[in-house]
Short mmCIF file of C-alpha atoms in Angstrom, two decimals:
data_model
loop_
_atom_site.label_atom_id
_atom_site.label_comp_id
_atom_site.label_asym_id
_atom_site.label_seq_id
_atom_site.Cartn_x
_atom_site.Cartn_y
_atom_site.Cartn_z
CA MET O 596 -68.83 105.91 47.39
CA THR O 597 -68.08 104.83 43.83
CA VAL O 598 -69.49 101.46 42.74
CA ARG O 599 -66.89 99.38 40.90
CA VAL O 600 -68.38 97.26 38.10
CA ILE O 601 -67.19 94.69 35.58
CA ILE O 602 -69.30 93.71 32.57
CA VAL O 603 -69.32 90.11 31.34
CA ASP O 604 -70.91 89.42 27.96
CA ASP O 605 -69.76 87.59 24.83
CA GLN O 606 -70.92 90.46 22.60
CA ALA O 607 -68.40 93.31 22.41
CA MET O 608 -71.07 95.83 21.41
CA VAL O 609 -73.13 95.01 24.50
CA ARG O 610 -70.11 95.43 26.76
CA ALA O 611 -69.19 98.74 25.13
CA GLY O 612 -72.74 100.08 25.33
CA PHE O 613 -73.21 99.17 28.97
CA ALA O 614 -69.78 100.55 29.85
CA ALA O 615 -70.48 103.90 28.19
CA LEU O 616 -73.82 104.19 29.98
CA LEU O 617 -72.47 103.29 33.42
CA ASN O 618 -69.26 105.30 33.16
CA ALA O 619 -71.35 108.39 32.49
CA GLN O 620 -72.63 108.14 36.07
CA SER O 621 -70.60 109.98 38.69
CA ASP O 622 -70.98 107.19 41.25
CA ILE O 623 -70.22 104.19 38.99
CA ASP O 624 -66.86 103.14 37.57
CA VAL O 625 -66.49 100.26 35.08
CA VAL O 626 -63.16 98.72 36.04
CA GLY O 627 -63.07 95.84 33.55
CA ASP O 628 -64.92 93.55 31.17
CA ALA O 629 -64.82 89.95 30.01
CA ALA O 630 -66.16 87.92 27.08
CA ASP O 631 -66.92 84.74 29.04
CA GLY O 632 -67.15 83.34 32.53
CA LYS O 633 -63.58 82.14 32.63
CA GLN O 634 -62.27 85.61 31.84
CA ALA O 635 -64.71 87.04 34.38
CA LEU O 636 -63.05 85.11 37.20
CA GLU O 637 -59.64 86.45 36.23
CA VAL O 638 -60.81 90.04 35.82
CA SER O 639 -62.77 89.95 39.08
CA GLY O 640 -59.77 88.57 40.96
CA ARG O 641 -57.63 91.40 39.62
CA THR O 642 -60.04 94.34 39.94
CA HIS O 643 -62.19 93.41 42.97
CA PRO O 644 -65.48 94.87 41.67
CA ASP O 645 -68.49 95.59 43.86
CA VAL O 646 -70.90 94.37 41.17
CA VAL O 647 -70.52 91.94 38.27
CA LEU O 648 -73.00 92.29 35.40
CA MET O 649 -73.03 88.70 34.16
CA ASP O 650 -74.56 87.43 30.93
CA VAL O 651 -76.29 84.07 31.38
CA ARG O 652 -75.33 82.34 28.14
CA MET O 653 -71.69 82.47 27.04
CA PRO O 654 -69.05 80.14 25.55
CA GLU O 655 -66.15 78.66 27.53
CA MET O 656 -67.92 79.09 30.87
CA ASP O 657 -71.52 80.25 31.22
CA GLY O 658 -72.70 82.90 33.62
CA LEU O 659 -74.19 80.42 36.07
CA GLU O 660 -70.94 78.55 36.66
CA ALA O 661 -68.99 81.81 36.84
CA ALA O 662 -71.46 83.15 39.42
CA ARG O 663 -71.09 79.99 41.51
CA ARG O 664 -67.31 80.35 41.56
CA LEU O 665 -67.38 84.07 42.34
CA LEU O 666 -69.89 83.68 45.16
CA ASP O 667 -68.38 80.52 46.64
CA PRO O 668 -64.65 81.16 46.20
CA PRO O 669 -61.89 78.75 47.27
CA PRO O 670 -60.29 79.06 50.71
CA GLY O 671 -58.15 82.14 51.05
CA VAL O 672 -60.20 84.26 48.65
CA VAL O 673 -62.03 86.89 50.67
CA HIS O 674 -63.56 89.09 47.97
CA ARG O 675 -67.11 88.20 46.90
CA PRO O 676 -68.81 90.68 44.57
CA LYS O 677 -72.53 91.06 44.06
CA VAL O 678 -73.67 89.36 40.85
CA LEU O 679 -76.46 90.71 38.67
CA MET O 680 -77.41 88.30 35.90
CA LEU O 681 -78.21 89.68 32.43
CA THR O 682 -80.51 87.77 30.12
CA THR O 683 -82.22 88.30 26.77
CA PHE O 684 -85.31 86.39 27.83
CA ASP O 685 -86.99 86.04 31.20
CA VAL O 686 -87.60 82.31 30.72
CA ASP O 687 -84.07 81.02 31.21
CA ASP O 688 -83.89 77.77 33.14
CA TYR O 689 -80.96 79.35 34.97
CA VAL O 690 -83.13 81.61 37.11
CA TYR O 691 -83.60 79.35 40.13
CA GLU O 692 -80.08 77.93 40.07
CA ALA O 693 -78.52 81.38 39.80
CA LEU O 694 -80.49 82.62 42.80
CA ARG O 695 -79.49 79.54 44.78
CA ALA O 696 -75.89 80.23 43.85
CA GLY O 697 -76.24 83.64 45.43
CA ALA O 698 -76.90 85.97 42.49
CA SER O 699 -78.59 89.16 43.66
CA GLY O 700 -81.07 89.24 40.82
CA PHE O 701 -81.82 89.35 37.12
CA LEU O 702 -82.17 92.14 34.59
CA LEU O 703 -83.36 91.87 31.02
CA LYS O 704 -80.85 93.20 28.49
CA ASP O 705 -83.51 95.26 26.77
CA ALA O 706 -84.47 97.04 29.99
CA PRO O 707 -84.44 100.87 29.79
CA PRO O 708 -81.03 102.46 30.51
CA ALA O 709 -82.35 104.01 33.72
CA ASP O 710 -83.28 100.52 34.97
CA LEU O 711 -79.74 99.24 34.40
CA ILE O 712 -78.24 102.16 36.30
CA ALA O 713 -80.73 101.75 39.14
CA ALA O 714 -80.12 97.99 39.24
CA VAL O 715 -76.37 98.43 39.74
CA ARG O 716 -76.98 100.84 42.61
CA VAL O 717 -79.61 98.62 44.23
CA VAL O 718 -77.46 95.49 44.09
CA ALA O 719 -74.36 97.36 45.28
CA ALA O 720 -76.35 98.51 48.31
CA GLY O 721 -77.03 94.89 49.23
CA GLU O 722 -80.61 94.64 48.02
CA ALA O 723 -82.00 92.02 45.66
CA LEU O 724 -83.36 92.82 42.24
CA LEU O 725 -86.06 90.51 40.94
CA ALA O 726 -88.20 91.68 38.06
CA PRO O 727 -91.86 90.66 38.49
CA SER O 728 -91.60 88.41 35.41
CA VAL O 729 -88.60 86.62 36.94
CA THR O 730 -90.36 86.22 40.28
CA ARG O 731 -93.37 84.73 38.51
CA ARG O 732 -91.07 82.36 36.64
CA LEU O 733 -89.47 81.25 39.88
CA ILE O 734 -92.85 80.54 41.46
CA GLU O 735 -94.02 78.71 38.33
CA ASP O 736 -90.97 76.47 38.50
CA PHE O 737 -91.82 75.55 42.07
CA ALA O 738 -95.46 75.01 41.17
CA ARG O 739 -94.53 72.70 38.31
CA ASN O 740 -91.89 70.68 40.11
CA ARG O 741 -93.31 70.93 43.65
CA PRO O 742 -90.16 69.81 45.46
CA ALA O 743 -90.80 68.41 48.93
CA PRO O 744 -89.91 70.87 51.68
CA ARG O 745 -86.38 70.26 52.90
CA ARG O 746 -86.25 69.49 56.62
CA ASP O 747 -82.82 71.06 57.01
CA ARG O 748 -84.11 74.29 55.49
CA ARG O 749 -87.20 74.26 57.71
CA LEU O 750 -85.06 73.82 60.81
CA GLN O 751 -83.14 76.97 59.86
CA LEU O 752 -86.28 78.98 60.51
CA ASN O 753 -86.53 77.86 64.15
CA GLY O 754 -84.30 80.72 65.26
CA LEU O 755 -86.68 83.36 63.91
CA THR O 756 -89.27 85.12 66.03
CA PRO O 757 -92.92 84.84 64.94
CA ARG O 758 -92.78 88.38 63.55
CA GLU O 759 -89.55 87.68 61.63
CA THR O 760 -91.14 84.54 60.18
CA GLU O 761 -94.12 86.62 59.09
CA VAL O 762 -91.85 89.19 57.44
CA LEU O 763 -89.92 86.43 55.63
CA GLU O 764 -93.18 85.04 54.26
CA LEU O 765 -94.20 88.46 52.96
CA ILE O 766 -90.78 88.95 51.34
CA ALA O 767 -91.23 85.63 49.55
CA ARG O 768 -94.61 86.76 48.30
CA GLY O 769 -92.92 89.69 46.60
CA LEU O 770 -93.99 92.54 48.85
CA SER O 771 -91.78 95.62 49.13
CA ASN O 772 -90.66 97.05 52.46
CA GLN O 773 -93.36 99.70 52.24
CA GLU O 774 -96.05 97.12 51.46
CA ILE O 775 -94.91 94.94 54.36
CA ALA O 776 -95.00 97.95 56.67
CA GLU O 777 -98.55 98.75 55.59
CA ARG O 778 -99.63 95.12 55.98
CA LEU O 779 -98.20 94.83 59.51
CA VAL O 780 -99.02 98.43 60.49
CA VAL O 781 -95.46 99.27 61.49
CA ALA O 782 -92.85 101.78 60.37
CA GLU O 783 -90.83 100.95 57.26
CA GLN O 784 -87.64 101.27 59.30
CA THR O 785 -88.96 98.54 61.60
CA VAL O 786 -89.39 96.28 58.58
CA LYS O 787 -85.81 96.98 57.50
CA THR O 788 -84.62 96.07 60.99
CA HIS O 789 -86.53 92.77 60.87
CA ILE O 790 -85.09 91.97 57.45
CA GLY O 791 -81.56 92.69 58.61
CA ARG O 792 -82.02 90.29 61.54
CA ILE O 793 -83.54 87.62 59.29
CA LEU O 794 -80.62 87.75 56.87
CA ALA O 795 -78.10 87.67 59.72
CA LYS O 796 -79.76 84.77 61.56
CA LEU O 797 -80.15 82.67 58.40
CA ASP O 798 -76.74 83.64 56.98
CA LEU O 799 -78.30 84.95 53.76
CA ARG O 800 -76.84 87.61 51.46
CA ASP O 801 -80.05 89.29 50.38
CA ARG O 802 -83.77 89.07 49.70
CA ALA O 803 -83.25 86.81 46.69
CA GLN O 804 -81.78 84.08 48.84
CA ALA O 805 -84.50 84.68 51.42
CA VAL O 806 -87.14 83.95 48.76
CA VAL O 807 -85.42 80.71 47.80
CA LEU O 808 -85.18 79.59 51.43
CA ALA O 809 -88.84 80.42 52.09
CA TYR O 810 -89.90 78.13 49.25
CA GLU O 811 -87.39 75.36 49.93
CA SER O 812 -88.39 75.19 53.58
CA GLY O 813 -92.09 75.00 52.77
CA LEU O 814 -92.84 78.26 54.58
CA VAL O 815 -94.43 79.47 51.34
CA THR O 816 -95.93 77.27 48.65
CA PRO O 817 -97.01 78.31 45.13
CA GLY O 818 -100.67 79.19 44.83
CA GLN O 819 -101.05 79.36 48.60
#
């Protein structure tokens, strides 16, 4: 299956470079590009991409607002692409809000070409992509602000089995499927099954949103 991608960045050279790199892959097709968030909404509505590579900081409409609108469309709009945020620095204040909005992850613009290609494939497959530096930043934000656990978020966890709750906690701590399998002494496929059930029960898109929920509910606390 070919992954359809649009690239959103206010720098034409960046868009051209990313497009050339991705179009060279047999399983990826760049179907459009945009210079700001407002254009991104129009291009996405016309091309129905699987993945949107979205710059964080842009004129007219920034990447955060564009991501919100793409991932929470108005009634009647069925298509919702995966959104992968692009940033020059891993210290953007947008990180937490973008993940809450439903972005599937972050990628630094200066990441190696192979990482960009892999990121598009990972996000298109429904997985989350959180660089360790971004995950650390997210945890630091929680540690600094220490928001009180939200009761409504905690109640959402009541439908999980004890094992599913345990798996969710390990996801939030940044463990991979393989690491979770080793920790719980189960097959990796079993872990994938648990994760699928967790996402379905909690109505979450991917691991990124699972991490946010785990922190907001108080299941996991920074420095714990």
